PDB file of C-alpha atoms in Angstrom:
ATOM      1  CA  MET Y   1     154.210 149.037  93.664  1.00 49.00           C
ATOM      2  CA  LEU Y   2     154.297 146.169  96.185  1.00 52.00           C
ATOM      3  CA  PHE Y   3     154.047 142.369  95.649  1.00 50.00           C
ATOM      4  CA  TRP Y   4     153.647 139.015  97.324  1.00 47.00           C
ATOM      5  CA  GLY Y   5     154.777 135.925  95.620  1.00 47.00           C
ATOM      6  CA  LYS Y   6     154.541 136.527  91.903  1.00 43.00           C
ATOM      7  CA  ILE Y   7     151.641 138.965  92.105  1.00 46.00           C
ATOM      8  CA  PHE Y   8     152.539 142.687  91.626  1.00 54.00           C
ATOM      9  CA  VAL Y   9     150.038 145.215  93.306  1.00 65.00           C
ATOM     10  CA  GLU Y  10     149.737 148.285  91.177  1.00 72.00           C
ATOM     11  CA  LYS Y  11     146.367 149.265  92.101  1.00 87.00           C
ATOM     12  CA  VAL Y  12     144.355 149.152  95.356  1.00 95.00           C
ATOM     13  CA  ASP Y  13     140.675 150.191  95.974  1.00 97.00           C
ATOM     14  CA  VAL Y  14     139.246 151.141  99.258  1.00 98.00           C
ATOM     15  CA  ILE Y  15     135.660 150.356 100.228  1.00 98.00           C
ATOM     16  CA  ILE Y  16     133.851 152.367 102.835  1.00 98.00           C
ATOM     17  CA  PRO Y  17     130.202 151.876 103.945  1.00 97.00           C
ATOM     18  CA  THR Y  18     128.677 155.085 105.232  1.00 97.00           C
ATOM     19  CA  TYR Y  19     125.592 156.184 107.070  1.00 96.00           C
ATOM     20  CA  LYS Y  20     125.364 159.816 108.223  1.00 96.00           C
ATOM     21  CA  PRO Y  21     128.867 160.657 107.531  1.00 96.00           C
ATOM     22  CA  ASP Y  22     130.554 163.527 109.543  1.00 95.00           C
ATOM     23  CA  GLN Y  23     133.895 165.242 109.593  1.00 95.00           C
ATOM     24  CA  LYS Y  24     135.698 162.322 110.544  1.00 96.00           C
ATOM     25  CA  PHE Y  25     134.852 160.893 107.110  1.00 97.00           C
ATOM     26  CA  LEU Y  26     136.210 163.967 105.414  1.00 97.00           C
ATOM     27  CA  ASP Y  27     139.293 163.575 107.319  1.00 97.00           C
ATOM     28  CA  LEU Y  28     139.594 160.080 106.214  1.00 98.00           C
ATOM     29  CA  MET Y  29     139.100 161.132 102.683  1.00 97.00           C
ATOM     30  CA  GLU Y  30     141.939 163.774 102.963  1.00 97.00           C
ATOM     31  CA  LYS Y  31     144.218 161.089 104.456  1.00 97.00           C
ATOM     32  CA  LEU Y  32     143.615 158.602 101.783  1.00 97.00           C
ATOM     33  CA  ALA Y  33     144.422 161.146  99.151  1.00 96.00           C
ATOM     34  CA  HIS Y  34     148.074 161.280 100.342  1.00 96.00           C
ATOM     35  CA  GLN Y  35     149.187 157.621 100.853  1.00 96.00           C
ATOM     36  CA  THR Y  36     152.592 156.317  99.780  1.00 94.00           C
ATOM     37  CA  VAL Y  37     150.512 153.706  97.831  1.00 93.00           C
ATOM     38  CA  PRO Y  38     148.065 155.650  95.951  1.00 93.00           C
ATOM     39  CA  VAL Y  39     144.353 154.526  96.041  1.00 96.00           C
ATOM     40  CA  ASN Y  40     142.935 153.598  92.620  1.00 96.00           C
ATOM     41  CA  ARG Y  41     139.346 154.160  93.469  1.00 96.00           C
ATOM     42  CA  ILE Y  42     137.276 154.991  96.808  1.00 98.00           C
ATOM     43  CA  ILE Y  43     133.973 153.036  96.645  1.00 98.00           C
ATOM     44  CA  ILE Y  44     131.375 154.504  98.990  1.00 98.00           C
ATOM     45  CA  MET Y  45     128.565 152.303  99.941  1.00 98.00           C
ATOM     46  CA  ASN Y  46     126.388 154.907 101.440  1.00 97.00           C
ATOM     47  CA  THR Y  47     122.939 154.297 103.191  1.00 96.00           C
ATOM     48  CA  GLU Y  48     120.340 157.225 102.710  1.00 96.00           C
ATOM     49  CA  GLN Y  49     121.423 159.678 100.140  1.00 97.00           C
ATOM     50  CA  LYS Y  50     120.089 162.773 102.040  1.00 96.00           C
ATOM     51  CA  TYR Y  51     122.667 162.546 104.712  1.00 96.00           C
ATOM     52  CA  PHE Y  52     125.595 162.152 102.358  1.00 96.00           C
ATOM     53  CA  ASP Y  53     124.344 165.041 100.062  1.00 96.00           C
ATOM     54  CA  ARG Y  54     123.857 167.215 103.404  1.00 96.00           C
ATOM     55  CA  LEU Y  55     127.497 166.687 104.251  1.00 96.00           C
ATOM     56  CA  ILE Y  56     129.119 167.655 100.929  1.00 95.00           C
ATOM     57  CA  TYR Y  57     126.612 170.297  99.974  1.00 93.00           C
ATOM     58  CA  GLY Y  58     128.419 173.451  98.937  1.00 91.00           C
ATOM     59  CA  THR Y  59     131.920 171.821  99.025  1.00 92.00           C
ATOM     60  CA  SER Y  60     134.364 170.783  96.259  1.00 93.00           C
ATOM     61  CA  PHE Y  61     134.152 167.187  97.309  1.00 94.00           C
ATOM     62  CA  SER Y  62     133.144 165.916  93.906  1.00 90.00           C
ATOM     63  CA  LYS Y  63     135.950 167.818  92.106  1.00 92.00           C
ATOM     64  CA  LYS Y  64     138.675 167.207  94.784  1.00 94.00           C
ATOM     65  CA  TYR Y  65     138.152 163.313  94.864  1.00 94.00           C
ATOM     66  CA  ARG Y  66     137.679 162.368  91.275  1.00 93.00           C
ATOM     67  CA  ASN Y  67     138.461 158.769  92.075  1.00 95.00           C
ATOM     68  CA  VAL Y  68     135.239 158.308  94.278  1.00 96.00           C
ATOM     69  CA  LEU Y  69     132.433 156.084  93.196  1.00 97.00           C
ATOM     70  CA  VAL Y  70     129.244 156.735  95.383  1.00 97.00           C
ATOM     71  CA  LYS Y  71     126.566 154.054  95.556  1.00 97.00           C
ATOM     72  CA  HIS Y  72     123.515 154.960  97.344  1.00 97.00           C
ATOM     73  CA  LEU Y  73     121.052 152.459  99.068  1.00 95.00           C
ATOM     74  CA  SER Y  74     118.242 152.634 101.560  1.00 93.00           C
ATOM     75  CA  ARG Y  75     118.343 151.563 105.181  1.00 90.00           C
ATOM     76  CA  ARG Y  76     116.315 148.698 104.318  1.00 89.00           C
ATOM     77  CA  GLU Y  77     118.834 147.416 101.827  1.00 91.00           C
ATOM     78  CA  PHE Y  78     121.838 147.802 104.196  1.00 93.00           C
ATOM     79  CA  ASP Y  79     123.453 144.574 105.381  1.00 93.00           C
ATOM     80  CA  HIS Y  80     127.018 144.448 106.923  1.00 93.00           C
ATOM     81  CA  GLY Y  81     127.869 141.401 104.611  1.00 94.00           C
ATOM     82  CA  ARG Y  82     125.919 141.999 101.394  1.00 94.00           C
ATOM     83  CA  THR Y  83     126.615 145.808 101.258  1.00 96.00           C
ATOM     84  CA  ARG Y  84     130.225 145.174 101.468  1.00 97.00           C
ATOM     85  CA  ASN Y  85     130.058 142.306  98.844  1.00 97.00           C
ATOM     86  CA  SER Y  86     128.352 144.834  96.487  1.00 97.00           C
ATOM     87  CA  GLY Y  87     131.258 147.366  97.005  1.00 97.00           C
ATOM     88  CA  VAL Y  88     133.818 144.391  96.133  1.00 97.00           C
ATOM     89  CA  ARG Y  89     131.847 143.706  92.854  1.00 97.00           C
ATOM     90  CA  CYS Y  90     132.431 147.459  91.954  1.00 97.00           C
ATOM     91  CA  SER Y  91     136.211 146.817  92.318  1.00 96.00           C
ATOM     92  CA  GLU Y  92     138.581 145.092  89.801  1.00 92.00           C
ATOM     93  CA  THR Y  93     141.799 145.299  91.940  1.00 95.00           C
ATOM     94  CA  PRO Y  94     143.684 142.192  93.201  1.00 94.00           C
ATOM     95  CA  VAL Y  95     143.699 143.742  96.698  1.00 96.00           C
ATOM     96  CA  PHE Y  96     140.988 145.954  98.146  1.00 97.00           C
ATOM     97  CA  VAL Y  97     140.866 147.596 101.595  1.00 98.00           C
ATOM     98  CA  MET Y  98     137.826 147.751 103.904  1.00 98.00           C
ATOM     99  CA  MET Y  99     137.445 150.817 106.056  1.00 98.00           C
ATOM    100  CA  THR Y 100     134.618 152.415 108.291  1.00 98.00           C
ATOM    101  CA  GLN Y 101     133.710 156.207 107.941  1.00 97.00           C
ATOM    102  CA  ASP Y 102     135.125 157.009 111.452  1.00 96.00           C
ATOM    103  CA  ALA Y 103     138.507 155.399 111.062  1.00 97.00           C
ATOM    104  CA  VAL Y 104     141.192 158.120 110.193  1.00 98.00           C
ATOM    105  CA  PRO Y 105     144.681 156.959 109.043  1.00 98.00           C
ATOM    106  CA  ALA Y 106     147.409 157.995 111.450  1.00 97.00           C
ATOM    107  CA  ASP Y 107     149.987 158.593 108.712  1.00 97.00           C
ATOM    108  CA  GLU Y 108     150.647 158.086 104.946  1.00 97.00           C
ATOM    109  CA  PHE Y 109     151.689 154.569 105.327  1.00 97.00           C
ATOM    110  CA  LEU Y 110     148.509 152.934 106.095  1.00 97.00           C
ATOM    111  CA  ILE Y 111     147.835 151.298 102.764  1.00 96.00           C
ATOM    112  CA  GLU Y 112     151.458 150.371 102.119  1.00 95.00           C
ATOM    113  CA  GLU Y 113     151.708 148.651 105.618  1.00 96.00           C
ATOM    114  CA  LEU Y 114     148.513 146.706 105.094  1.00 96.00           C
ATOM    115  CA  LEU Y 115     149.803 145.370 101.960  1.00 95.00           C
ATOM    116  CA  ARG Y 116     153.017 144.413 103.562  1.00 94.00           C
ATOM    117  CA  GLY Y 117     150.754 142.310 105.924  1.00 95.00           C
ATOM    118  CA  LEU Y 118     149.773 140.323 102.944  1.00 95.00           C
ATOM    119  CA  ALA Y 119     153.405 139.498 102.001  1.00 91.00           C
ATOM    120  CA  GLN Y 120     153.107 135.651 103.017  1.00 90.00           C
ATOM    121  CA  GLU Y 121     151.433 133.782 100.284  1.00 90.00           C
ATOM    122  CA  ASN Y 122     148.928 132.062 102.734  1.00 94.00           C
ATOM    123  CA  VAL Y 123     147.557 135.220 104.362  1.00 97.00           C
ATOM    124  CA  ALA Y 124     144.132 136.085 103.252  1.00 97.00           C
ATOM    125  CA  VAL Y 125     143.699 139.234 105.173  1.00 98.00           C
ATOM    126  CA  SER Y 126     145.711 141.823 106.784  1.00 98.00           C
ATOM    127  CA  TYR Y 127     144.142 144.254 109.464  1.00 98.00           C
ATOM    128  CA  GLY Y 128     145.558 147.143 111.109  1.00 98.00           C
ATOM    129  CA  ARG Y 129     146.000 148.794 114.731  1.00 98.00           C
ATOM    130  CA  GLN Y 130     143.260 151.037 116.179  1.00 98.00           C
ATOM    131  CA  LEU Y 131     144.586 153.881 118.297  1.00 97.00           C
ATOM    132  CA  ALA Y 132     142.436 155.657 120.829  1.00 96.00           C
ATOM    133  CA  TRP Y 133     141.429 159.176 120.037  1.00 95.00           C
ATOM    134  CA  GLU Y 134     143.060 161.794 122.322  1.00 92.00           C
ATOM    135  CA  GLY Y 135     140.718 162.720 125.071  1.00 91.00           C
ATOM    136  CA  CYS Y 136     139.014 159.440 125.409  1.00 93.00           C
ATOM    137  CA  SER Y 137     138.706 157.643 128.710  1.00 95.00           C
ATOM    138  CA  GLU Y 138     141.640 155.710 130.183  1.00 96.00           C
ATOM    139  CA  ALA Y 139     139.508 152.518 130.035  1.00 95.00           C
ATOM    140  CA  GLU Y 140     138.878 152.785 126.398  1.00 95.00           C
ATOM    141  CA  LYS Y 141     142.601 153.546 125.743  1.00 96.00           C
ATOM    142  CA  PHE Y 142     143.420 150.409 127.577  1.00 96.00           C
ATOM    143  CA  THR Y 143     140.984 148.425 125.763  1.00 95.00           C
ATOM    144  CA  ARG Y 144     142.403 149.515 122.410  1.00 95.00           C
ATOM    145  CA  ASN Y 145     145.760 148.439 123.380  1.00 95.00           C
ATOM    146  CA  PHE Y 146     144.445 145.170 124.636  1.00 94.00           C
ATOM    147  CA  ASN Y 147     142.745 144.428 121.389  1.00 94.00           C
ATOM    148  CA  TYR Y 148     145.293 145.933 119.225  1.00 96.00           C
ATOM    149  CA  PRO Y 149     148.884 145.561 120.629  1.00 96.00           C
ATOM    150  CA  PRO Y 150     152.023 146.972 119.213  1.00 96.00           C
ATOM    151  CA  GLU Y 151     153.251 143.450 118.264  1.00 97.00           C
ATOM    152  CA  GLY Y 152     152.283 142.000 114.913  1.00 96.00           C
ATOM    153  CA  THR Y 153     151.311 138.359 114.282  1.00 96.00           C
ATOM    154  CA  VAL Y 154     149.973 135.864 111.635  1.00 97.00           C
ATOM    155  CA  LYS Y 155     147.198 133.696 112.971  1.00 97.00           C
ATOM    156  CA  THR Y 156     146.344 130.311 111.671  1.00 96.00           C
ATOM    157  CA  GLY Y 157     144.427 127.247 112.709  1.00 94.00           C
ATOM    158  CA  GLU Y 158     147.177 126.188 114.867  1.00 95.00           C
ATOM    159  CA  ASP Y 159     146.613 128.855 117.128  1.00 93.00           C
ATOM    160  CA  LEU Y 160     143.128 128.032 118.128  1.00 91.00           C
ATOM    161  CA  GLY Y 161     144.361 126.182 121.344  1.00 88.00           C
ATOM    162  CA  ARG Y 162     146.451 129.180 122.410  1.00 90.00           C
ATOM    163  CA  LEU Y 163     144.342 132.048 121.280  1.00 90.00           C
ATOM    164  CA  GLY Y 164     140.892 130.934 121.347  1.00 89.00           C
ATOM    165  CA  ILE Y 165     138.390 133.340 120.051  1.00 90.00           C
ATOM    166  CA  LYS Y 166     141.239 135.848 119.257  1.00 92.00           C
ATOM    167  CA  THR Y 167     142.324 133.510 116.466  1.00 94.00           C
ATOM    168  CA  TYR Y 168     139.367 134.750 114.377  1.00 95.00           C
ATOM    169  CA  PHE Y 169     139.616 138.388 115.369  1.00 94.00           C
ATOM    170  CA  CYS Y 170     139.763 140.766 112.439  1.00 96.00           C
ATOM    171  CA  SER Y 171     138.340 144.076 111.946  1.00 96.00           C
ATOM    172  CA  ASN Y 172     136.929 145.865 108.876  1.00 97.00           C
ATOM    173  CA  VAL Y 173     137.588 149.164 110.401  1.00 97.00           C
ATOM    174  CA  CYS Y 174     140.936 148.786 108.557  1.00 97.00           C
ATOM    175  CA  ALA Y 175     141.535 145.543 106.592  1.00 98.00           C
ATOM    176  CA  ALA Y 176     143.078 144.555 103.390  1.00 98.00           C
ATOM    177  CA  TYR Y 177     141.843 141.469 101.293  1.00 98.00           C
ATOM    178  CA  LYS Y 178     143.339 139.339  98.558  1.00 97.00           C
ATOM    179  CA  ARG Y 179     140.627 139.238  96.017  1.00 96.00           C
ATOM    180  CA  ASP Y 180     141.497 135.766  94.597  1.00 95.00           C
ATOM    181  CA  ILE Y 181     141.060 134.150  97.972  1.00 97.00           C
ATOM    182  CA  PHE Y 182     137.943 136.309  98.860  1.00 98.00           C
ATOM    183  CA  ASP Y 183     136.255 135.140  95.739  1.00 97.00           C
ATOM    184  CA  ALA Y 184     137.360 131.501  96.320  1.00 97.00           C
ATOM    185  CA  LEU Y 185     135.777 131.721  99.673  1.00 97.00           C
ATOM    186  CA  GLY Y 186     132.568 133.249  98.717  1.00 97.00           C
ATOM    187  CA  GLY Y 187     133.059 136.617 100.064  1.00 97.00           C
ATOM    188  CA  PHE Y 188     131.432 137.938 103.124  1.00 97.00           C
ATOM    189  CA  ILE Y 189     128.344 136.095 104.529  1.00 95.00           C
ATOM    190  CA  LYS Y 190     125.364 137.698 102.718  1.00 91.00           C
ATOM    191  CA  HIS Y 191     123.062 138.211 105.613  1.00 91.00           C
ATOM    192  CA  THR Y 192     124.520 139.169 109.207  1.00 92.00           C
ATOM    193  CA  ILE Y 193     123.611 141.444 111.967  1.00 92.00           C
ATOM    194  CA  PHE Y 194     127.279 141.875 112.958  1.00 88.00           C
ATOM    195  CA  ASN Y 195     130.651 140.237 112.794  1.00 93.00           C
ATOM    196  CA  GLU Y 196     130.918 139.688 109.020  1.00 96.00           C
ATOM    197  CA  ASP Y 197     134.800 140.187 109.225  1.00 97.00           C
ATOM    198  CA  MET Y 198     135.226 137.603 111.954  1.00 95.00           C
ATOM    199  CA  ILE Y 199     133.090 135.097 110.195  1.00 96.00           C
ATOM    200  CA  TYR Y 200     135.107 135.564 107.104  1.00 97.00           C
ATOM    201  CA  ALA Y 201     138.419 135.273 109.003  1.00 97.00           C
ATOM    202  CA  ALA Y 202     137.000 131.984 110.529  1.00 96.00           C
ATOM    203  CA  GLY Y 203     136.239 130.583 107.123  1.00 96.00           C
ATOM    204  CA  ALA Y 204     139.697 131.531 105.786  1.00 97.00           C
ATOM    205  CA  ILE Y 205     141.404 129.892 108.727  1.00 97.00           C
ATOM    206  CA  SER Y 206     139.320 126.942 108.269  1.00 95.00           C
ATOM    207  CA  ALA Y 207     140.357 126.700 104.507  1.00 97.00           C
ATOM    208  CA  GLY Y 208     144.079 126.849 105.603  1.00 97.00           C
ATOM    209  CA  TYR Y 209     144.866 130.423 105.274  1.00 98.00           C
ATOM    210  CA  GLY Y 210     146.270 132.839 107.747  1.00 97.00           C
ATOM    211  CA  ILE Y 211     145.062 136.205 109.288  1.00 98.00           C
ATOM    212  CA  ALA Y 212     147.752 138.881 109.636  1.00 98.00           C
ATOM    213  CA  TYR Y 213     147.795 141.668 112.180  1.00 98.00           C
ATOM    214  CA  ARG Y 214     149.782 144.570 110.947  1.00 97.00           C
ATOM    215  CA  PRO Y 215     150.379 147.116 113.685  1.00 97.00           C
ATOM    216  CA  GLU Y 216     152.340 149.359 111.614  1.00 98.00           C
ATOM    217  CA  ALA Y 217     149.157 150.138 109.831  1.00 98.00           C
ATOM    218  CA  LYS Y 218     147.513 152.513 112.288  1.00 98.00           C
ATOM    219  CA  VAL Y 219     144.038 154.363 112.251  1.00 98.00           C
ATOM    220  CA  TYR Y 220     142.526 156.494 114.860  1.00 98.00           C
ATOM    221  CA  HIS Y 221     139.148 154.804 115.947  1.00 97.00           C
ATOM    222  CA  SER Y 222     137.814 154.579 119.430  1.00 94.00           C
ATOM    223  CA  HIS Y 223     134.384 155.149 121.132  1.00 92.00           C
ATOM    224  CA  ASP Y 224     133.470 156.097 124.650  1.00 91.00           C
ATOM    225  CA  LEU Y 225     130.054 154.188 124.452  1.00 93.00           C
ATOM    226  CA  SER Y 226     127.309 154.652 127.047  1.00 95.00           C
ATOM    227  CA  CYS Y 227     126.158 151.617 128.929  1.00 96.00           C
ATOM    228  CA  GLY Y 228     123.048 151.673 126.829  1.00 96.00           C
ATOM    229  CA  GLU Y 229     125.098 151.615 123.495  1.00 95.00           C
ATOM    230  CA  GLN Y 230     127.318 148.786 124.859  1.00 95.00           C
ATOM    231  CA  PHE Y 231     124.223 146.855 125.690  1.00 97.00           C
ATOM    232  CA  HIS Y 232     123.003 147.186 122.214  1.00 96.00           C
ATOM    233  CA  ARG Y 233     126.294 146.554 120.484  1.00 94.00           C
ATOM    234  CA  ASN Y 234     126.822 143.321 122.544  1.00 95.00           C
ATOM    235  CA  PHE Y 235     123.422 142.084 122.039  1.00 96.00           C
ATOM    236  CA  ASP Y 236     123.962 142.156 118.315  1.00 95.00           C
ATOM    237  CA  LEU Y 237     127.436 140.411 118.942  1.00 94.00           C
ATOM    238  CA  GLY Y 238     125.554 137.735 120.854  1.00 94.00           C
ATOM    239  CA  VAL Y 239     123.128 137.267 118.146  1.00 95.00           C
ATOM    240  CA  SER Y 240     125.916 136.867 115.434  1.00 94.00           C
ATOM    241  CA  GLN Y 241     127.516 134.198 117.553  1.00 93.00           C
ATOM    242  CA  ALA Y 242     124.323 132.355 118.212  1.00 94.00           C
ATOM    243  CA  GLU Y 243     123.488 132.224 114.530  1.00 94.00           C
ATOM    244  CA  HIS Y 244     126.961 130.800 113.821  1.00 92.00           C
ATOM    245  CA  PRO Y 245     127.434 127.875 116.382  1.00 91.00           C
ATOM    246  CA  GLU Y 246     129.756 126.153 113.885  1.00 88.00           C
ATOM    247  CA  ILE Y 247     132.211 128.717 114.591  1.00 88.00           C
ATOM    248  CA  PHE Y 248     131.656 130.289 118.044  1.00 87.00           C
ATOM    249  CA  GLU Y 249     130.644 127.326 120.186  1.00 85.00           C
ATOM    250  CA  LYS Y 250     133.961 125.892 119.575  1.00 80.00           C
ATOM    251  CA  VAL Y 251     135.929 129.031 120.856  1.00 80.00           C
ATOM    252  CA  PRO Y 252     133.546 130.804 123.402  1.00 71.00           C
ATOM    253  CA  SER Y 253     134.581 134.339 123.988  1.00 75.00           C
ATOM    254  CA  GLU Y 254     133.154 134.967 127.634  1.00 76.00           C
ATOM    255  CA  SER Y 255     136.559 134.132 129.219  1.00 80.00           C
ATOM    256  CA  GLU Y 256     138.361 136.668 127.060  1.00 82.00           C
ATOM    257  CA  GLY Y 257     135.765 139.424 127.939  1.00 84.00           C
ATOM    258  CA  MET Y 258     136.406 138.643 131.856  1.00 89.00           C
ATOM    259  CA  LYS Y 259     140.081 138.903 131.295  1.00 91.00           C
ATOM    260  CA  LEU Y 260     139.757 142.363 129.755  1.00 93.00           C
ATOM    261  CA  VAL Y 261     137.574 143.538 132.627  1.00 94.00           C
ATOM    262  CA  LYS Y 262     140.147 142.290 135.240  1.00 96.00           C
ATOM    263  CA  LEU Y 263     143.119 143.829 133.531  1.00 96.00           C
ATOM    264  CA  THR Y 264     141.325 147.044 132.847  1.00 96.00           C
ATOM    265  CA  ILE Y 265     140.402 147.374 136.624  1.00 96.00           C
ATOM    266  CA  ALA Y 266     144.131 146.439 137.439  1.00 97.00           C
ATOM    267  CA  HIS Y 267     145.407 149.041 135.074  1.00 96.00           C
ATOM    268  CA  LEU Y 268     143.110 151.838 136.520  1.00 96.00           C
ATOM    269  CA  LYS Y 269     144.369 150.838 140.058  1.00 96.00           C
ATOM    270  CA  GLU Y 270     148.025 151.347 138.943  1.00 96.00           C
ATOM    271  CA  LYS Y 271     147.078 154.631 137.566  1.00 94.00           C
ATOM    272  CA  LYS Y 272     145.190 155.533 140.825  1.00 96.00           C
ATOM    273  CA  LEU Y 273     142.185 156.418 138.705  1.00 95.00           C
ATOM    274  CA  TRP Y 274     139.894 154.800 141.487  1.00 95.00           C
ATOM    275  CA  LEU Y 275     136.763 156.870 140.406  1.00 95.00           C
ATOM    276  CA  GLN Y 276     136.762 155.242 136.912  1.00 94.00           C
ATOM    277  CA  ILE Y 277     136.582 151.792 138.263  1.00 96.00           C
ATOM    278  CA  PRO Y 278     132.840 151.673 139.167  1.00 96.00           C
ATOM    279  CA  GLY Y 279     131.852 152.896 135.879  1.00 95.00           C
ATOM    280  CA  VAL Y 280     133.986 150.096 134.139  1.00 95.00           C
ATOM    281  CA  ILE Y 281     132.202 147.487 136.421  1.00 96.00           C
ATOM    282  CA  VAL Y 282     128.711 148.979 135.574  1.00 97.00           C
ATOM    283  CA  LYS Y 283     129.449 149.143 131.873  1.00 96.00           C
ATOM    284  CA  SER Y 284     130.758 145.657 131.809  1.00 95.00           C
ATOM    285  CA  GLY Y 285     127.633 144.465 133.450  1.00 96.00           C
ATOM    286  CA  PHE Y 286     125.571 146.014 130.592  1.00 97.00           C
ATOM    287  CA  LYS Y 287     127.955 144.548 127.946  1.00 95.00           C
ATOM    288  CA  TYR Y 288     127.510 141.082 129.433  1.00 95.00           C
ATOM    289  CA  LEU Y 289     123.780 141.310 129.889  1.00 97.00           C
ATOM    290  CA  GLY Y 290     123.474 142.525 126.210  1.00 97.00           C
ATOM    291  CA  TYR Y 291     125.820 139.456 125.089  1.00 95.00           C
ATOM    292  CA  LEU Y 292     123.937 137.011 127.187  1.00 96.00           C
ATOM    293  CA  LEU Y 293     120.448 137.926 125.814  1.00 97.00           C
ATOM    294  CA  GLY Y 294     121.844 138.130 122.367  1.00 96.00           C
ATOM    295  CA  LYS Y 295     123.084 134.607 122.585  1.00 95.00           C
ATOM    296  CA  ASN Y 296     119.692 133.495 123.864  1.00 96.00           C
ATOM    297  CA  TYR Y 297     117.691 135.937 121.547  1.00 96.00           C
ATOM    298  CA  ARG Y 298     115.305 132.956 120.236  1.00 96.00           C
ATOM    299  CA  LYS Y 299     113.815 132.612 123.798  1.00 97.00           C
ATOM    300  CA  LEU Y 300     112.811 136.134 123.789  1.00 96.00           C
ATOM    301  CA  PRO Y 301     109.585 137.910 122.349  1.00 95.00           C
ATOM    302  CA  GLU Y 302     110.188 139.201 118.923  1.00 92.00           C
ATOM    303  CA  LYS Y 303     109.332 142.883 119.941  1.00 92.00           C
ATOM    304  CA  LEU Y 304     111.941 142.694 122.750  1.00 95.00           C
ATOM    305  CA  VAL Y 305     114.676 141.335 120.379  1.00 95.00           C
ATOM    306  CA  VAL Y 306     114.157 144.265 118.004  1.00 93.00           C
ATOM    307  CA  ARG Y 307     114.302 146.750 120.935  1.00 94.00           C
ATOM    308  CA  CYS Y 308     117.526 145.158 122.310  1.00 95.00           C
ATOM    309  CA  SER Y 309     119.247 145.545 118.841  1.00 93.00           C
ATOM    310  CA  ALA Y 310     121.225 148.638 118.036  1.00 89.00           C
ATOM    311  CA  GLY Y 311     119.175 151.199 116.078  1.00 79.00           C
ATOM    312  CA  THR Y 312     121.308 150.707 112.940  1.00 78.00           C
ATOM    313  CA  SER Y 313     120.625 146.875 113.052  1.00 82.00           C
ATOM    314  CA  ARG Y 314     116.894 146.900 113.368  1.00 80.00           C
ATOM    315  CA  GLU Y 315     116.240 146.491 109.626  1.00 83.00           C
ATOM    316  CA  TYR Y 316     118.045 143.199 109.925  1.00 87.00           C
ATOM    317  CA  TRP Y 317     115.023 141.907 111.723  1.00 86.00           C
ATOM    318  CA  ASN Y 318     112.602 143.259 109.185  1.00 79.00           C
ATOM    319  CA  ARG Y 319     114.496 141.316 106.454  1.00 71.00           C
ATOM    320  CA  LYS Y 320     114.923 138.238 108.584  1.00 65.00           C
TER     321      LYS Y 320
END
């Protein structure tokens, strides 16, 4: 049992959207079953039932994890914000944790440490540290450490001048939310292609709340994306920012991206990994091109917009 202020936390639910889950999802489930703060219910918002059924067929999944609630939906129904809101409505606990299917807790203290991040009364969200998987590229390891350093912090509106876009940085890969504040703020935006976590964080900060980064809460989560995958991902990122100028025009993110590129190249030079530098430069070009086109998607032909989006995001345009 943990508490902040006068509120005691006896139960915590975990909400996980899934699509074509694999072994990492099963590893995540196993880790959640052995936390120092027991998980009350695991609410799985699964897109396309056939993929989930295929994964657990012939296993003892249902008997082993009796605290699991699975809600199936079609690809057409999925939305980053609305689907997560539906998961929250299935929960009645004062705190819920958002995770993704490919984030695996590093130890048994994940839930406990996320809750400790909510200790301050004004904190609305507490998100954890993402560690790179063993065997991933040095550039990806550096990026994870850049975005998720070992030092914790609580960010508020007073940090906008100092941190810029990073003030709103928050990741639903691994984050705990206070339910009362979440409900008061209206939850996640109901229709978005990407960035529902940062959009919520920006709203929370505008309402006077803080966002806690709790590095003691650790998950393994990293991707060595191809140039094409980075392009599609950053296109969707640009679209999400273009659709919310009230948030992102005040704190442009381009300078933060350039800073990461320069620091990554300097790190690779220091490590004498010269052959990896051209790849970082080329991939950064694809990331920036995707982001730039996404920011200006309204000027592009409709068919091109859909093709530029990530495959998992294309239903967004059908609904739009």
